[in-house]
Coordinates of C-alpha atoms in Angstrom, one line a residue:
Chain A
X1 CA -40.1 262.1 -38.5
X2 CA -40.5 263.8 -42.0
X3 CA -43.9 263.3 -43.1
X4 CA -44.5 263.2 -46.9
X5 CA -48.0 263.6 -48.3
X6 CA -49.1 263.2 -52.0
X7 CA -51.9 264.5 -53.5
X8 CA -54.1 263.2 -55.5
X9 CA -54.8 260.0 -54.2
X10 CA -56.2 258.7 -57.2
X11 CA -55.2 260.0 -60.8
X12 CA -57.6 258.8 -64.1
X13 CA -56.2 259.6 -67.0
X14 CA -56.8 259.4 -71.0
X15 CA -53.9 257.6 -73.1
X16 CA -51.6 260.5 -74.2
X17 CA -52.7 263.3 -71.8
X18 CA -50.3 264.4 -69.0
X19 CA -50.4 263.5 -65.5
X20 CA -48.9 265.3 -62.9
X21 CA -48.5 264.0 -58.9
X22 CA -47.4 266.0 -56.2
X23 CA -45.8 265.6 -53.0
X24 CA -44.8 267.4 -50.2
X25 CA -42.8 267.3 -47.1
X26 CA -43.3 268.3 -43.9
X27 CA -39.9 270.2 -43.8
X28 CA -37.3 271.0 -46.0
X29 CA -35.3 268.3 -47.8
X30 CA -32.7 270.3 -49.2
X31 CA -29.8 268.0 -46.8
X32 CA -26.4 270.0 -45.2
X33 CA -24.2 268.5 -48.1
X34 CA -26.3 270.7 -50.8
X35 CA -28.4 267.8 -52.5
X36 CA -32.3 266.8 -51.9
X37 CA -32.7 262.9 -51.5
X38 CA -36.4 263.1 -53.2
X39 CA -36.9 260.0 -55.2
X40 CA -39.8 258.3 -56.9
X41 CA -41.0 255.3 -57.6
X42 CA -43.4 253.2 -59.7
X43 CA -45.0 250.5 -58.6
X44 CA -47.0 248.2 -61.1
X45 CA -49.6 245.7 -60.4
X46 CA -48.0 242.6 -59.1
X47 CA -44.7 244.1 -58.9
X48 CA -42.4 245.0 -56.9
X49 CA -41.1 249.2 -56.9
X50 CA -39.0 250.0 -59.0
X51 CA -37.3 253.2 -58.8
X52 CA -37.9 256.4 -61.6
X53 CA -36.4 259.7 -60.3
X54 CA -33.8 260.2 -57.3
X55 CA -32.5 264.0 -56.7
X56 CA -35.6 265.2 -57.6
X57 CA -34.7 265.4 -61.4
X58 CA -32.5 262.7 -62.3
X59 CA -34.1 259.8 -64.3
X60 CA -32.7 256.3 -63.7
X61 CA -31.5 254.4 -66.4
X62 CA -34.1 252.8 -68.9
X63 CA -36.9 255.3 -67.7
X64 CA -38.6 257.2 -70.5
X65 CA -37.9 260.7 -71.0
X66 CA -41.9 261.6 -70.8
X67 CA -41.0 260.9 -66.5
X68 CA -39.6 263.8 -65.0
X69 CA -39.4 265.4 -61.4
X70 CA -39.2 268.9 -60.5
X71 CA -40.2 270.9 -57.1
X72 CA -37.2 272.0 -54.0
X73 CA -37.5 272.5 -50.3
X74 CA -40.7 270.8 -49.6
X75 CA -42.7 270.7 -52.8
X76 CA -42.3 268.5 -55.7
X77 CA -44.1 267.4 -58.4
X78 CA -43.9 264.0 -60.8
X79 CA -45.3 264.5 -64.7
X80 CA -45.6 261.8 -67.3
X81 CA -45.9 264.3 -70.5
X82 CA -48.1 261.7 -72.5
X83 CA -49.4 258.3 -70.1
X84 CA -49.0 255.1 -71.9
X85 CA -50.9 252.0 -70.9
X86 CA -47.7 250.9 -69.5
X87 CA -47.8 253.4 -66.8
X88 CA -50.4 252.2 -64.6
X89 CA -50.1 251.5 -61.3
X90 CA -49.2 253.3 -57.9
X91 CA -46.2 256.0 -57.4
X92 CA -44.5 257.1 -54.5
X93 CA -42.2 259.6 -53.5
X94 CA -39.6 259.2 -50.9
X95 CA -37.4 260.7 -48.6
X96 CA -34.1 260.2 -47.6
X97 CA -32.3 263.0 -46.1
X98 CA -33.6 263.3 -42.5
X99 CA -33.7 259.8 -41.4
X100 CA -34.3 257.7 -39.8
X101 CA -36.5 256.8 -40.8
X102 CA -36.7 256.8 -44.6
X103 CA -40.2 257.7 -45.0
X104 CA -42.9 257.5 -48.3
X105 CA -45.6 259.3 -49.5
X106 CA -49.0 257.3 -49.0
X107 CA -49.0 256.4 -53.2
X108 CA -50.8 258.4 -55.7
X109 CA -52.8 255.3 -58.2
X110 CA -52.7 255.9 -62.1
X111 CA -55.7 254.8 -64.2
X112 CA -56.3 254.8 -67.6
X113 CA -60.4 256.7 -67.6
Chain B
X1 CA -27.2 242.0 -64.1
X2 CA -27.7 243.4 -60.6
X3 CA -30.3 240.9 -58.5
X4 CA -31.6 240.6 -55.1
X5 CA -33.6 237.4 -54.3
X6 CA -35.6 237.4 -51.2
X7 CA -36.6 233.9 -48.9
X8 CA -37.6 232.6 -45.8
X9 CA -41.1 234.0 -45.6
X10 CA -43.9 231.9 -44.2
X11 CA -47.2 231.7 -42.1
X12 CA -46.4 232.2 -38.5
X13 CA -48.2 232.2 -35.6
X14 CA -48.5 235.1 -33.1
X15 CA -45.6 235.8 -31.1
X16 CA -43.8 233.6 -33.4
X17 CA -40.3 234.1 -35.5
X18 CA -39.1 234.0 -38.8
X19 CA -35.7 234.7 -40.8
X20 CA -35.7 235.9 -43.7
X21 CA -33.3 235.9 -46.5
X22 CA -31.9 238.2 -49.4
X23 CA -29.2 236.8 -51.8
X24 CA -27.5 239.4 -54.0
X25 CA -25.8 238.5 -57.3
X26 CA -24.1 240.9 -60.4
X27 CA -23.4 243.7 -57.4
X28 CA -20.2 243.9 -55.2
X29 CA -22.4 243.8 -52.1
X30 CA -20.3 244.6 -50.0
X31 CA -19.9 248.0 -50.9
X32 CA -23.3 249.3 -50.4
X33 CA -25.7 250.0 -47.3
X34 CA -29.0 247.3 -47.6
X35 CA -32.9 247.9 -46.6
X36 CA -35.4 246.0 -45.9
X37 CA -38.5 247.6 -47.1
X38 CA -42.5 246.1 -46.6
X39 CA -45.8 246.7 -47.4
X40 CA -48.8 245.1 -45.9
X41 CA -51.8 243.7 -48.1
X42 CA -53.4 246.7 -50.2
X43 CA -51.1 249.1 -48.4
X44 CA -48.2 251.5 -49.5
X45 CA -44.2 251.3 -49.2
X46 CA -42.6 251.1 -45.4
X47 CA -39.1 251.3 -44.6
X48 CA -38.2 248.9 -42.0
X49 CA -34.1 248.6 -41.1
X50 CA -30.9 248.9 -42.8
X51 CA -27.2 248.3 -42.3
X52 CA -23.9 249.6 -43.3
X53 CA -21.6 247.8 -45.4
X54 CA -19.7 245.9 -42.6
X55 CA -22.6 245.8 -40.4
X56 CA -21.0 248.1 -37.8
X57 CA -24.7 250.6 -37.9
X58 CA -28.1 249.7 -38.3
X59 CA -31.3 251.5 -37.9
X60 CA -35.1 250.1 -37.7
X61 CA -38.6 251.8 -38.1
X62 CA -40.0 252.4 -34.0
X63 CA -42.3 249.5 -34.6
X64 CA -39.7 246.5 -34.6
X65 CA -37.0 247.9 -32.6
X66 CA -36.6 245.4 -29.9
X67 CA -37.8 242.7 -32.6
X68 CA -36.2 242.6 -35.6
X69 CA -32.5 242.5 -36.3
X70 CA -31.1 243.6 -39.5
X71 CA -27.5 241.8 -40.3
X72 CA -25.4 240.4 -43.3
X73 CA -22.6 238.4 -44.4
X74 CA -20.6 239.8 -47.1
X75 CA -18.5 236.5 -48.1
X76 CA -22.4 234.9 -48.9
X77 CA -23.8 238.3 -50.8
X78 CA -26.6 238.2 -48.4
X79 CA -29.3 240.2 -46.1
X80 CA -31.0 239.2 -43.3
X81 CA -33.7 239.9 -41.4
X82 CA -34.5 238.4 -38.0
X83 CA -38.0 238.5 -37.1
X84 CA -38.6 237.5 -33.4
X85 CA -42.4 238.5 -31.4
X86 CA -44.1 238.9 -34.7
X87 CA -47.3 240.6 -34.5
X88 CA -50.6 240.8 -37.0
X89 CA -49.7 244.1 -38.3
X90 CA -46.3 242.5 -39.5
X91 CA -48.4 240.7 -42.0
X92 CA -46.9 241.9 -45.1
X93 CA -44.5 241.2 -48.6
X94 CA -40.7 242.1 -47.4
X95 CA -38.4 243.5 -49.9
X96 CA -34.7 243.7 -49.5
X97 CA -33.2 247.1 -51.5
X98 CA -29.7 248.1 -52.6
X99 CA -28.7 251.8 -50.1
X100 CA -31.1 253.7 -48.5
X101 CA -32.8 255.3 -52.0
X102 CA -33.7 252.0 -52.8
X103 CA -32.1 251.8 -56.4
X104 CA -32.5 248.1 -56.9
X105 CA -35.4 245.6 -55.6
X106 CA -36.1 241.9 -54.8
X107 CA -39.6 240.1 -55.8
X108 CA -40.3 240.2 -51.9
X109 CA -41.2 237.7 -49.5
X110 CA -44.4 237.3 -48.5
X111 CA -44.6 237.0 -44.2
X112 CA -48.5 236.1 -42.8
X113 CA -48.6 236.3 -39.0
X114 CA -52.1 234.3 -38.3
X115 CA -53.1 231.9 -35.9

């Protein structure tokens, strides 16, 4: 099973600073049809997930432009350019291209310091 | 508007089962490869079982093969999960979600295994 592991596990931040959450596999996610299935996911309190990135890079629909993913093979990385309140809560990334199973990164917890 | 409404979760007792429901409206459902998806009290995200669109493959999580069945019926729009020797460590709130990268979410349906 692909293990994913993201660091830090807890992430204060000041309103308008960056934040940046990374994650890594324990082998390369680059699948045989070309693409990485790498997604994230934000998680607020009290609700349920709610998906931000999937192919490493691409934003889902309604998800601010200061969310973006980056990172290939077994390295990736989630930035907020400028945290609002908003964006508390916990994020995950997620695997899906060697499964299964589909497997998740413990959850890195945003704070506002 | 795309919506998956989970039901059917409960206290159980050890050893116990339960069914558990996800009703999908605003998505042709049958076109798309379903999840369930839990996470126990104060814990993270854990894929559980999914199924095909016609419900000719399914695969589970090690821990509830042998348990849990995953199945659906397309002319309803709806998910199922049947939950059979339910354990403590099933404790947790089940979400069903669209594919297997998890684009679209219930509200979950909270399962407490207790005596």
């Amino acid at each position: 099973d692909v293990v994913m592991t993201q660091s830090p596990l807890s992430l204060p931040v000041t309103l308008g600073q960056p934040a940046s959450i990374s994650c890594r596999s324990s082998q390369s996610l680059v699948h045989s049809d070309g693409n990485t299935y790498l997604s994230w996911f934000q998680q607020r309190p009290g609700q349920s997930p709610r998906r931000l990135i999937y192919k490493v890079s691409n934003r889902d629909s309604g998800v601010p432009d200061r969310f973006s993913g980056s990172g290939s093979g077994t390295d990736f990385t989630l930035k907020i350019s400028s945290v609002e309140a908003e964006d508390v809560g916990v994020y995950y990334c997620m695997q899906g291209t060697h499964w299964p199973p589909l497997t998740f990164g413990g959850g890195t917890k945003v704070e506002i310091k | 508007e795309v919506q998956l409404v989970e039901s059917g979760g409960g206290l159980v007792q050890p050893g116990g089962s339960l069914r558990l429901s996800c009703a999908a409206s605003g998505v042709t459902f049958s076109s798309y490869w379903m999840s369930w998806v839990r996470q126990a009290p104060g814990k993270g995200l854990e894929w559980v079982a999914i199924i095909n669109q016609d419900g000719s493959e399914k695969y589970y999580v090690d821990s509830v093969k042998g348990r849990f069945t995953i199945s659906r019926d397309n002319a309803k729009n709806s998910l199922y999960l049947q939950m059979n020797s339910l354990r403590a460590e099933d404790t947790a709130v089940y979400y069903c979600a669209r594919e297997g990268d998890f684009d679209i979410w219930g509200q979950g349906t909270m399962v407490t295994v207790s005596s």
